[in-house]
PDB file of C-alpha atoms in Angstrom:
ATOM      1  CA  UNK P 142      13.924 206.206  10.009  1.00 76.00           C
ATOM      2  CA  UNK P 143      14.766 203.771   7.518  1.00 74.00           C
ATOM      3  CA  UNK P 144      11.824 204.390   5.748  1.00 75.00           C
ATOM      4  CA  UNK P 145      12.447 208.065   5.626  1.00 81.00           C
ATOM      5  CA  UNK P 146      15.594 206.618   3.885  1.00 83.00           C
ATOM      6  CA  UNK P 147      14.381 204.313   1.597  1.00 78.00           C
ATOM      7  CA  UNK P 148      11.982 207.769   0.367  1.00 80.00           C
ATOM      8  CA  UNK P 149      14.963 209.924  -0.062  1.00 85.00           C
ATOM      9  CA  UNK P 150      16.951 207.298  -2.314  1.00 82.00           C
ATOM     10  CA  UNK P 151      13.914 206.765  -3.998  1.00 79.00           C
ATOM     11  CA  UNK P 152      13.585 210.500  -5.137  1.00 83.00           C
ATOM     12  CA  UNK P 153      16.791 210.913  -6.039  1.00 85.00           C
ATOM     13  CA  UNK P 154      16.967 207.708  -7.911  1.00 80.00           C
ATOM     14  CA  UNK P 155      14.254 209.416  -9.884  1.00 80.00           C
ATOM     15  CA  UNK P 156      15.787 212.933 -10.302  1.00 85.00           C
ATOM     16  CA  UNK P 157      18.372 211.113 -11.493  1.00 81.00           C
ATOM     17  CA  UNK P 158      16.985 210.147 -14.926  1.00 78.00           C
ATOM     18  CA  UNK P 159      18.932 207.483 -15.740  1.00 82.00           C
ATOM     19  CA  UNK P 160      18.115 204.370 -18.470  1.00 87.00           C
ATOM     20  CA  UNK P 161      17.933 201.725 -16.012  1.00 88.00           C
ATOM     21  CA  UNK P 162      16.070 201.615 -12.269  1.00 84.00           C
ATOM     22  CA  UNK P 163      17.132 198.782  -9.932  1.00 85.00           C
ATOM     23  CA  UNK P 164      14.583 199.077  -7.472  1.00 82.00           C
ATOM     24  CA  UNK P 165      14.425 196.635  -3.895  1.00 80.00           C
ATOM     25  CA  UNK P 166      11.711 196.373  -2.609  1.00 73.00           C
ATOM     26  CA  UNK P 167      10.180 200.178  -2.262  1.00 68.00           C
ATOM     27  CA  UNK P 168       6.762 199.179  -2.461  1.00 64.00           C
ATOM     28  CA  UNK P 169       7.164 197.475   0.849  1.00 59.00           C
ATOM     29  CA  UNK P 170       7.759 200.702   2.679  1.00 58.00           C
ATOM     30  CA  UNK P 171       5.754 203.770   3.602  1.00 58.00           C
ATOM     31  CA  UNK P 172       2.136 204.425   3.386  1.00 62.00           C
ATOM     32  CA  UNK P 173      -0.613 203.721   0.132  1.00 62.00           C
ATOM     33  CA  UNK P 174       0.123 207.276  -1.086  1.00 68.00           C
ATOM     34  CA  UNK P 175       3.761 206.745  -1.267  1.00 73.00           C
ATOM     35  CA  UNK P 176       3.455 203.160  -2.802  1.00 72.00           C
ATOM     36  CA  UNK P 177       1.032 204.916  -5.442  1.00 71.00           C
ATOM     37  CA  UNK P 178       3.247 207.424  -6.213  1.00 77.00           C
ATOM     38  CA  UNK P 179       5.866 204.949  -6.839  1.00 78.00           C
ATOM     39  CA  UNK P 180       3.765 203.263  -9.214  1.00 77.00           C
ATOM     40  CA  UNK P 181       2.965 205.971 -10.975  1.00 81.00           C
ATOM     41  CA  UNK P 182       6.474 206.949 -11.739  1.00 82.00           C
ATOM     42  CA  UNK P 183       7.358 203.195 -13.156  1.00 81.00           C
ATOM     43  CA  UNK P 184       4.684 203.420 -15.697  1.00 81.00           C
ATOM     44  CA  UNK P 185       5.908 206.723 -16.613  1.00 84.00           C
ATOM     45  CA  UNK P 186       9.235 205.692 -16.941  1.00 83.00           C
ATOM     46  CA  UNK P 187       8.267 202.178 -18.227  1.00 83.00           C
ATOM     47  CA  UNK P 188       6.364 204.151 -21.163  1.00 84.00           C
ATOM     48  CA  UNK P 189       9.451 206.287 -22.256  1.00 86.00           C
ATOM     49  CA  UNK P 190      11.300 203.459 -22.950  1.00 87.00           C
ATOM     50  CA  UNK P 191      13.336 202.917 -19.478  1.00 87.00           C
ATOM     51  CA  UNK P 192      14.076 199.747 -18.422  1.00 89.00           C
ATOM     52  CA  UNK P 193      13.299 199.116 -14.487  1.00 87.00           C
ATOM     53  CA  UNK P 194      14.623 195.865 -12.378  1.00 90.00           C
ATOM     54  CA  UNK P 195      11.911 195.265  -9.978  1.00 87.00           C
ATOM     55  CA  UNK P 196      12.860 193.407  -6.649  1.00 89.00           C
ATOM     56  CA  UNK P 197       9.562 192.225  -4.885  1.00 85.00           C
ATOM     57  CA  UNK P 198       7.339 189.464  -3.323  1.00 81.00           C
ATOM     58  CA  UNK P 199       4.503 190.936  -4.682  1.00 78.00           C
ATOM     59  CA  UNK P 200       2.991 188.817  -7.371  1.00 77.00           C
ATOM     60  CA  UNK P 201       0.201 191.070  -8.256  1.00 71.00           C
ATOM     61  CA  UNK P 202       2.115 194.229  -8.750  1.00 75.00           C
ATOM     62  CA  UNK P 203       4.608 191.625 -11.471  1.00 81.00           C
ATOM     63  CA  UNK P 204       1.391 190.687 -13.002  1.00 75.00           C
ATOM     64  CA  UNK P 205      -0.031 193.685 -13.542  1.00 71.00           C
ATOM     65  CA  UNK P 206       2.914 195.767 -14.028  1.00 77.00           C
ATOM     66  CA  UNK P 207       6.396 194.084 -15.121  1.00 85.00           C
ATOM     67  CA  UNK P 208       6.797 192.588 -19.253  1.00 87.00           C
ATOM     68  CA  UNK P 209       9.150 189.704 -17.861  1.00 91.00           C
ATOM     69  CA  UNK P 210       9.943 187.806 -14.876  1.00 92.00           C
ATOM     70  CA  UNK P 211      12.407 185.920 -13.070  1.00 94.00           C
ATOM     71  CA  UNK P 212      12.016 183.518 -10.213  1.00 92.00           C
ATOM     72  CA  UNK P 213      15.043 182.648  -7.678  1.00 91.00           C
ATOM     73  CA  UNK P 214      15.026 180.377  -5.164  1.00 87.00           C
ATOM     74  CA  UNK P 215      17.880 179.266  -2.394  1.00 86.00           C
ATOM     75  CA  UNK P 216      19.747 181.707  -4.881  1.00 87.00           C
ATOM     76  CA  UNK P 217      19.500 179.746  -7.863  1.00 89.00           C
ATOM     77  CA  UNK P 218      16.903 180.939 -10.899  1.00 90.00           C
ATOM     78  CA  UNK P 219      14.425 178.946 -11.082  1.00 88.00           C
ATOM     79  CA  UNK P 220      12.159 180.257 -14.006  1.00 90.00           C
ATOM     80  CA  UNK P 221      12.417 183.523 -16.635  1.00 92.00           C
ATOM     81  CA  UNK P 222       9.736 184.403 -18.940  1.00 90.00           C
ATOM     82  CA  UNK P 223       6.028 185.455 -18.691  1.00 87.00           C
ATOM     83  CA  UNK P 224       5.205 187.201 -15.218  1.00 85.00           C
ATOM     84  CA  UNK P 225       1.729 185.416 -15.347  1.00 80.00           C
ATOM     85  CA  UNK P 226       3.514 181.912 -14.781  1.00 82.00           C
ATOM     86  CA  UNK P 227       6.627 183.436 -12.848  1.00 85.00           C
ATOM     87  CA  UNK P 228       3.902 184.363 -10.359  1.00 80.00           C
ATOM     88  CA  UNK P 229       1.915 180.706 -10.763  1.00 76.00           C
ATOM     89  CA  UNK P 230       5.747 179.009  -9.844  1.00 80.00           C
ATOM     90  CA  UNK P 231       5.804 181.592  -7.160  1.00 82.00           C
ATOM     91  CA  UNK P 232       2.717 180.586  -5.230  1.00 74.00           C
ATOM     92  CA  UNK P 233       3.371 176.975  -6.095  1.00 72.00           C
ATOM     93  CA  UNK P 234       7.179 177.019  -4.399  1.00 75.00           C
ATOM     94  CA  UNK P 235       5.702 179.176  -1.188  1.00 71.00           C
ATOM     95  CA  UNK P 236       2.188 178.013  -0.439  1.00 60.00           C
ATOM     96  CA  UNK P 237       1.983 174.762  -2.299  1.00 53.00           C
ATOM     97  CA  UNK P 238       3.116 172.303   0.131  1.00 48.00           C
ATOM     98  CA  UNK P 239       3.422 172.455   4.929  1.00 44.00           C
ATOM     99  CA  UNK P 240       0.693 175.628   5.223  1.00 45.00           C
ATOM    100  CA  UNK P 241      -1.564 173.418   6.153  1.00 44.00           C
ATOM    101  CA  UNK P 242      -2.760 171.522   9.749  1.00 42.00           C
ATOM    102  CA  UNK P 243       0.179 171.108  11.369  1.00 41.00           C
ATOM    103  CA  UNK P 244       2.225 167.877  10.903  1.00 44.00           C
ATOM    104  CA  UNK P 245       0.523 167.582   7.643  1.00 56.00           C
ATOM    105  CA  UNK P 246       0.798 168.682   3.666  1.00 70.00           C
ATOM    106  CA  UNK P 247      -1.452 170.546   2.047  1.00 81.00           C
ATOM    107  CA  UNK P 248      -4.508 169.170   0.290  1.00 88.00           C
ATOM    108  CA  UNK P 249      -4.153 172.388  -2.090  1.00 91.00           C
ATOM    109  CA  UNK P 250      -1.847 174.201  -4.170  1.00 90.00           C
ATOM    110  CA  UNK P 251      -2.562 177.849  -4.785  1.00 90.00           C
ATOM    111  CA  UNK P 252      -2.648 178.416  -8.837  1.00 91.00           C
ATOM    112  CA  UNK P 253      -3.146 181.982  -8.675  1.00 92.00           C
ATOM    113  CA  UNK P 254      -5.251 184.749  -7.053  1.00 93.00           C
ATOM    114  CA  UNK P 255      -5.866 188.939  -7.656  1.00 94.00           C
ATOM    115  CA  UNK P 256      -8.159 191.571  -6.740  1.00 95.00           C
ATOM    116  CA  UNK P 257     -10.524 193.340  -9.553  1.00 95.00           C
ATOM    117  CA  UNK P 258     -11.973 196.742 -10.038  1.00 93.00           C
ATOM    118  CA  UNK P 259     -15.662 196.892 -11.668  1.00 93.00           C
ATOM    119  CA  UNK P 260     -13.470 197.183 -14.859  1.00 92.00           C
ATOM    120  CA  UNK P 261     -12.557 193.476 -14.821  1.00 92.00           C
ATOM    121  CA  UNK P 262      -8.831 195.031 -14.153  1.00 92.00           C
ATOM    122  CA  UNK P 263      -6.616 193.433 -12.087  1.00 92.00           C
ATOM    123  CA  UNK P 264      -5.339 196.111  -9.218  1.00 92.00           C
ATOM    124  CA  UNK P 265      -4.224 196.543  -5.723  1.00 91.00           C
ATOM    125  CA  UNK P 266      -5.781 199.990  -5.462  1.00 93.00           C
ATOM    126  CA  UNK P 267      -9.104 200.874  -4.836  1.00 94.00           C
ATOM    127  CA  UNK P 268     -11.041 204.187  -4.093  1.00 92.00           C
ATOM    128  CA  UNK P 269     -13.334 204.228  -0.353  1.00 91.00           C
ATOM    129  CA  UNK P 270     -16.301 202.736  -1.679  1.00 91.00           C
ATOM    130  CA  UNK P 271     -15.446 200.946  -4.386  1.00 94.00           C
ATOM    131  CA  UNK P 272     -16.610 197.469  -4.774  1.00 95.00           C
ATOM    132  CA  UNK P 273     -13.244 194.753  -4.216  1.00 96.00           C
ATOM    133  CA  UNK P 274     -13.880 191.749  -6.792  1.00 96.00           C
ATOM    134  CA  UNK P 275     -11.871 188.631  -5.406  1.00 96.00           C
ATOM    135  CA  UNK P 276     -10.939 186.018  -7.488  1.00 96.00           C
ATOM    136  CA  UNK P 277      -9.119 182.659  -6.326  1.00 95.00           C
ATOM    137  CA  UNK P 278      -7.983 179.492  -8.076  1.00 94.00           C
ATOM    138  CA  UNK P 279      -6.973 176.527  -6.475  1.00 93.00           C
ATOM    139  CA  UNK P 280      -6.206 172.843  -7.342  1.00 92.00           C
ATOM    140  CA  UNK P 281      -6.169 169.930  -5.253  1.00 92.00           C
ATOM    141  CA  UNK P 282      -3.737 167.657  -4.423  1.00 91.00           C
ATOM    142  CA  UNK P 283      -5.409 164.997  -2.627  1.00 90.00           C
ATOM    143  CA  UNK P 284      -9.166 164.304  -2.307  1.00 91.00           C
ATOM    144  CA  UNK P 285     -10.967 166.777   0.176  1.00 90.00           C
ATOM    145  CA  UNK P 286     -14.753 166.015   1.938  1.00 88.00           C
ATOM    146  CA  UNK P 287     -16.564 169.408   2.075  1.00 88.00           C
ATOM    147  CA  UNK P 288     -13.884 172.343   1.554  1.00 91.00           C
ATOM    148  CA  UNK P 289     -15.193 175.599   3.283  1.00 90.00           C
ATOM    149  CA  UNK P 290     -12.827 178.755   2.537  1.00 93.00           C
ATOM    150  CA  UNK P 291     -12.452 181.300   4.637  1.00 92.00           C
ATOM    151  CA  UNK P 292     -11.335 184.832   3.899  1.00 95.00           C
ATOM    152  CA  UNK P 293     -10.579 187.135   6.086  1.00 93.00           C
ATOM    153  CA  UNK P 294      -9.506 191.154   5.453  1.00 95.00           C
ATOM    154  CA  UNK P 295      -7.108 192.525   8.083  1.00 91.00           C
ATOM    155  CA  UNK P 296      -5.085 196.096   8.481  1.00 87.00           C
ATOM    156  CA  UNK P 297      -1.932 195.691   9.819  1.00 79.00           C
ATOM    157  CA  UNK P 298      -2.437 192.138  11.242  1.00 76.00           C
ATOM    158  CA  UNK P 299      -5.670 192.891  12.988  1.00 83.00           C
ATOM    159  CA  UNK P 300      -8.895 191.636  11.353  1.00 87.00           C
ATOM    160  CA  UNK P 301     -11.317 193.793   9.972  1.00 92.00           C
ATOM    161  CA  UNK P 302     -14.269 191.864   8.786  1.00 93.00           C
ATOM    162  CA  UNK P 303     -14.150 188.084   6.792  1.00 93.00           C
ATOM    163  CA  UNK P 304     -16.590 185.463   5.191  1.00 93.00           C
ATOM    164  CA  UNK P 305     -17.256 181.553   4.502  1.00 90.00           C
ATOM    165  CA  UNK P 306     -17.658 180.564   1.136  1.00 89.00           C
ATOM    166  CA  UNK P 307     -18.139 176.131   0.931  1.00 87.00           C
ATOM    167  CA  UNK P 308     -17.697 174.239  -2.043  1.00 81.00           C
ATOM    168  CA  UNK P 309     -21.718 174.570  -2.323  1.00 69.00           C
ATOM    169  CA  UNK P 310     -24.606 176.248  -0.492  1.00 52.00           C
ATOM    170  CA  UNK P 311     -25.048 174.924   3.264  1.00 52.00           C
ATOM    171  CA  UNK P 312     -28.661 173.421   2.831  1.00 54.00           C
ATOM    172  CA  UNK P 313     -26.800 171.072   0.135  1.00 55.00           C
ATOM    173  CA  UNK P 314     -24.020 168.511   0.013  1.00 61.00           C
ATOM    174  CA  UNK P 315     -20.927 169.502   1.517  1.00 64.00           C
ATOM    175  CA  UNK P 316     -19.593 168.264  -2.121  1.00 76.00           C
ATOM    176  CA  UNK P 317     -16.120 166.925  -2.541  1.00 85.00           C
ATOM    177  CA  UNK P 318     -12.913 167.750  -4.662  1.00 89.00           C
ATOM    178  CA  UNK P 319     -10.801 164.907  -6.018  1.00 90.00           C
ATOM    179  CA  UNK P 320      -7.069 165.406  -6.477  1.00 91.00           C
ATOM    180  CA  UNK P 321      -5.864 167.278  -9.967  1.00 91.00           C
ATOM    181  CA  UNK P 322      -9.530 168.946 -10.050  1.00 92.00           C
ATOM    182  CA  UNK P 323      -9.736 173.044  -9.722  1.00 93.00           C
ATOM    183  CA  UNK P 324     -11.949 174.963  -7.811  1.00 93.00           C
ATOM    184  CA  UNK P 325     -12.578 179.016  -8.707  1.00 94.00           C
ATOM    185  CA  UNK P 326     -13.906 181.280  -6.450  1.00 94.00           C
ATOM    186  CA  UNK P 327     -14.681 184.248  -8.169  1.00 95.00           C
ATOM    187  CA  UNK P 328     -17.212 187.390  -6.551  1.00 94.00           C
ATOM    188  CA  UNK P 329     -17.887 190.952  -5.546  1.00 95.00           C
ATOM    189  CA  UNK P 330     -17.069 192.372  -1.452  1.00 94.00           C
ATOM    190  CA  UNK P 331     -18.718 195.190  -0.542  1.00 93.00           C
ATOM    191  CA  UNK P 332     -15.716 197.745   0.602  1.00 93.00           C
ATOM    192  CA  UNK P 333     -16.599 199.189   4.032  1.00 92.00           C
ATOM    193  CA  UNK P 334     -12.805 200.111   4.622  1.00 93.00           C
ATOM    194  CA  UNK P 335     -10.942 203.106   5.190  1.00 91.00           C
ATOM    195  CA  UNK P 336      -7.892 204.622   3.844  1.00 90.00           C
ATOM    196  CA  UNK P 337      -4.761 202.162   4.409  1.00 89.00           C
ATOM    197  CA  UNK P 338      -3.193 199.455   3.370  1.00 89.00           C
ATOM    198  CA  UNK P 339      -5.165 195.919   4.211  1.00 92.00           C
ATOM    199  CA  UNK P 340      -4.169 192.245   3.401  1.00 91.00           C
ATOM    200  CA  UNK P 341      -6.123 189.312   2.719  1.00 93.00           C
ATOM    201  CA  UNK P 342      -5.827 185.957   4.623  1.00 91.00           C
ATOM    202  CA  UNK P 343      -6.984 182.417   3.455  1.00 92.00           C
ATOM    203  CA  UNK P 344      -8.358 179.377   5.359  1.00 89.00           C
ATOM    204  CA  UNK P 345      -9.453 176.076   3.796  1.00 91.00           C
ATOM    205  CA  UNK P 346     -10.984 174.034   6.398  1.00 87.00           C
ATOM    206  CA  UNK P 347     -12.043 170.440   5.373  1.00 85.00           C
ATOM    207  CA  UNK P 348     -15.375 170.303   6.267  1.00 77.00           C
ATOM    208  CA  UNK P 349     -16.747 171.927   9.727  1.00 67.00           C
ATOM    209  CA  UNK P 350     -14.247 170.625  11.589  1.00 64.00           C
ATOM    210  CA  UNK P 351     -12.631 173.383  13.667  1.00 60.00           C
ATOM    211  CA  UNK P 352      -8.341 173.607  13.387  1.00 65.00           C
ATOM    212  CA  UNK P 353      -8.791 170.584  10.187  1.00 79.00           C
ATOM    213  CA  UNK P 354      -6.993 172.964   7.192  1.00 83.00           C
ATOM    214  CA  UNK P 355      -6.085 171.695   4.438  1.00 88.00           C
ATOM    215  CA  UNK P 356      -4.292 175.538   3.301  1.00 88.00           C
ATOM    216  CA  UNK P 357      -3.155 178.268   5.120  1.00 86.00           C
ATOM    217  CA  UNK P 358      -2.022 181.336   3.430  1.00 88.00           C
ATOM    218  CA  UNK P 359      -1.881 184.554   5.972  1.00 82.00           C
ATOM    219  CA  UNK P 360      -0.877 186.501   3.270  1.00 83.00           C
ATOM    220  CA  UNK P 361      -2.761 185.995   0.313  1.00 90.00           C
ATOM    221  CA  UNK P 362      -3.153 189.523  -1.090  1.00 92.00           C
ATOM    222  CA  UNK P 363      -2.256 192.953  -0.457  1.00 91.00           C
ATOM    223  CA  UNK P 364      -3.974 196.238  -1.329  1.00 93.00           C
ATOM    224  CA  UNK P 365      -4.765 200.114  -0.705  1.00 92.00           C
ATOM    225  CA  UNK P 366      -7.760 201.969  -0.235  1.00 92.00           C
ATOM    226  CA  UNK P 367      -7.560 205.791  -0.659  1.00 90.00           C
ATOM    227  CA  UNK P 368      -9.573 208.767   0.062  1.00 87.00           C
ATOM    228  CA  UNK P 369      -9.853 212.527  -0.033  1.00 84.00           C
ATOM    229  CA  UNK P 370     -11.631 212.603   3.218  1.00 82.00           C
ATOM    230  CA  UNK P 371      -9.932 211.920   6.445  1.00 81.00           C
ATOM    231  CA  UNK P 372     -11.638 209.213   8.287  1.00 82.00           C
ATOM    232  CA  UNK P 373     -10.827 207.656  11.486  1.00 81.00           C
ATOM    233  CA  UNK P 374     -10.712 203.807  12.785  1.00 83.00           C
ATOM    234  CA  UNK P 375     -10.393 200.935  10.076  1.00 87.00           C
ATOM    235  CA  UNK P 376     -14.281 201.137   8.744  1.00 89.00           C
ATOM    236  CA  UNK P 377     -16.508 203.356   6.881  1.00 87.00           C
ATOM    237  CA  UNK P 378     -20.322 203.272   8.327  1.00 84.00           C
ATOM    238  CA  UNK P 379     -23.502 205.254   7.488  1.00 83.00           C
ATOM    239  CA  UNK P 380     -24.650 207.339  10.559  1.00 85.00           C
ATOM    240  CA  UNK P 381     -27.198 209.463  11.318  1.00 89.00           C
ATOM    241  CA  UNK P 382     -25.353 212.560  14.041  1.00 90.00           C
ATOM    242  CA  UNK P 383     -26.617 215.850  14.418  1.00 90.00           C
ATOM    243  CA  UNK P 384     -24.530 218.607  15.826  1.00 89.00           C
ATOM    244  CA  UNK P 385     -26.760 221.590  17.083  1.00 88.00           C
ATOM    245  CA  UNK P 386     -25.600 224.735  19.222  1.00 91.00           C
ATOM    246  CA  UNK P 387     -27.752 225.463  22.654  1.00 88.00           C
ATOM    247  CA  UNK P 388     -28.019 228.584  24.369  1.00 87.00           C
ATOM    248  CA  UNK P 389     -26.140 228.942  27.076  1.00 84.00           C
ATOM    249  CA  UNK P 390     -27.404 228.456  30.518  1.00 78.00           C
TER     250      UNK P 390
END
């Protein structure tokens, strides 16, 4: 399979040894384990002085990971310098402008999002269990009446569980946003998730009004969980099963 591929010329990229990695877009394929290993092999080789060309769409994994940064668009470069605002001009060029309602622009431009661990750390892994911290900024480019957001967790397009989260608490005003002002979302989401890789969708909705967005990002974020244990379907929940032997009849 071409995966199968893209995991042999991966391994003997690294047998190889050499001074500089060009590497397309191998995070992309396989399962968490593989991506993780991956990972772990450009910080190794980061921190013994290699130098490593990192192909990807991936803005967390440049944040968190690469020293510089270069943006091309329509094949021209369009920014080099500090990942932190490569990945800003990223979001701005792909999700700033026509995800919204149909027919219409956006009423806001993503300024940047990540995941946390209880650290404070920004990461795309986390163990079963641990708690997902979810941080989002965005800016507005026109005025917007009562701005709920909507996020919603999914594995492998399929939704897995989601949540509301309006401008301000539903017993008070629906509040309002005027255009150049920036609204953070910042909080903790309990992880009931199994092993696997899982995305992270966004909705803005302008008020209550059902199919009104003013943003649409299906792919916001991207991220494993991992475990020792095996653990079928998408979910981990408490239970309370016995399993007894009977005498036989």
């Amino acid at each position: 399979s071409s995966g199968m591929m893209v995991r042999l010329a991966f391994a003997v990229m690294v047998e190889a040894d050499v001074d500089v990695m060009l590497v397309d877009e191998v995070l992309a394929v396989g399962d968490a384990s593989f991506a993780q290993k991956c990972l772990d092999v450009f910080r190794k080789k980061r921190d013994t002085g290699k130098t490593l060309v990192l192909v990807t769409h991936d803005m967390a994994t440049v944040q968190s990971f690469c020293h510089r940064a270069m943006l091309i668009h329509d094949g021209v470069i369009d920014y080099i310098g500090d990942p932190e605002e490569t990945a800003l001009r990223y979001y701005r060029l792909n999700f700033g402008e026509g995800h919204g309602t149909s027919g219409a622009p956006d009423a806001f431009a993503l300024v940047d999002t990540w995941l946390e661990n209880e650290a404070g750390e920004r990461v795309e892994d986390f163990d079963e269990g641990d708690t997902i911290g979810i941080n989002l900024v965005v800016e507005a480019l026109e005025d917007v009446e009562g701005p709920v957001f909507t996020f919603q967790f999914l594995r492998e397009d399929v939704p897995v569980f989601g949540f509301n989260r309006p401008l301000l608490d539903e017993d008070e005003d629906p509040g309002s946003i005027s255009a150049g002002e920036r609204i953070r979302i910042t909080g903790k989401v309990e992880n009931p998730l199994a092993p696997g890789v899982f995305s992270v969708s966004l909705a803005v909705a302008r008020g209550k009004t059902p199919g009104n967005y003013a943003l649409r990002i299906p792919d916001l974020l991207h991220f494993h969980v991992h475990s020792t244990r095996l653990i079928p379907g998408m979910v981990v929940v408490r239970t309370d099963v016995e399993a007894t032997v009977e005498a036989a009849r």
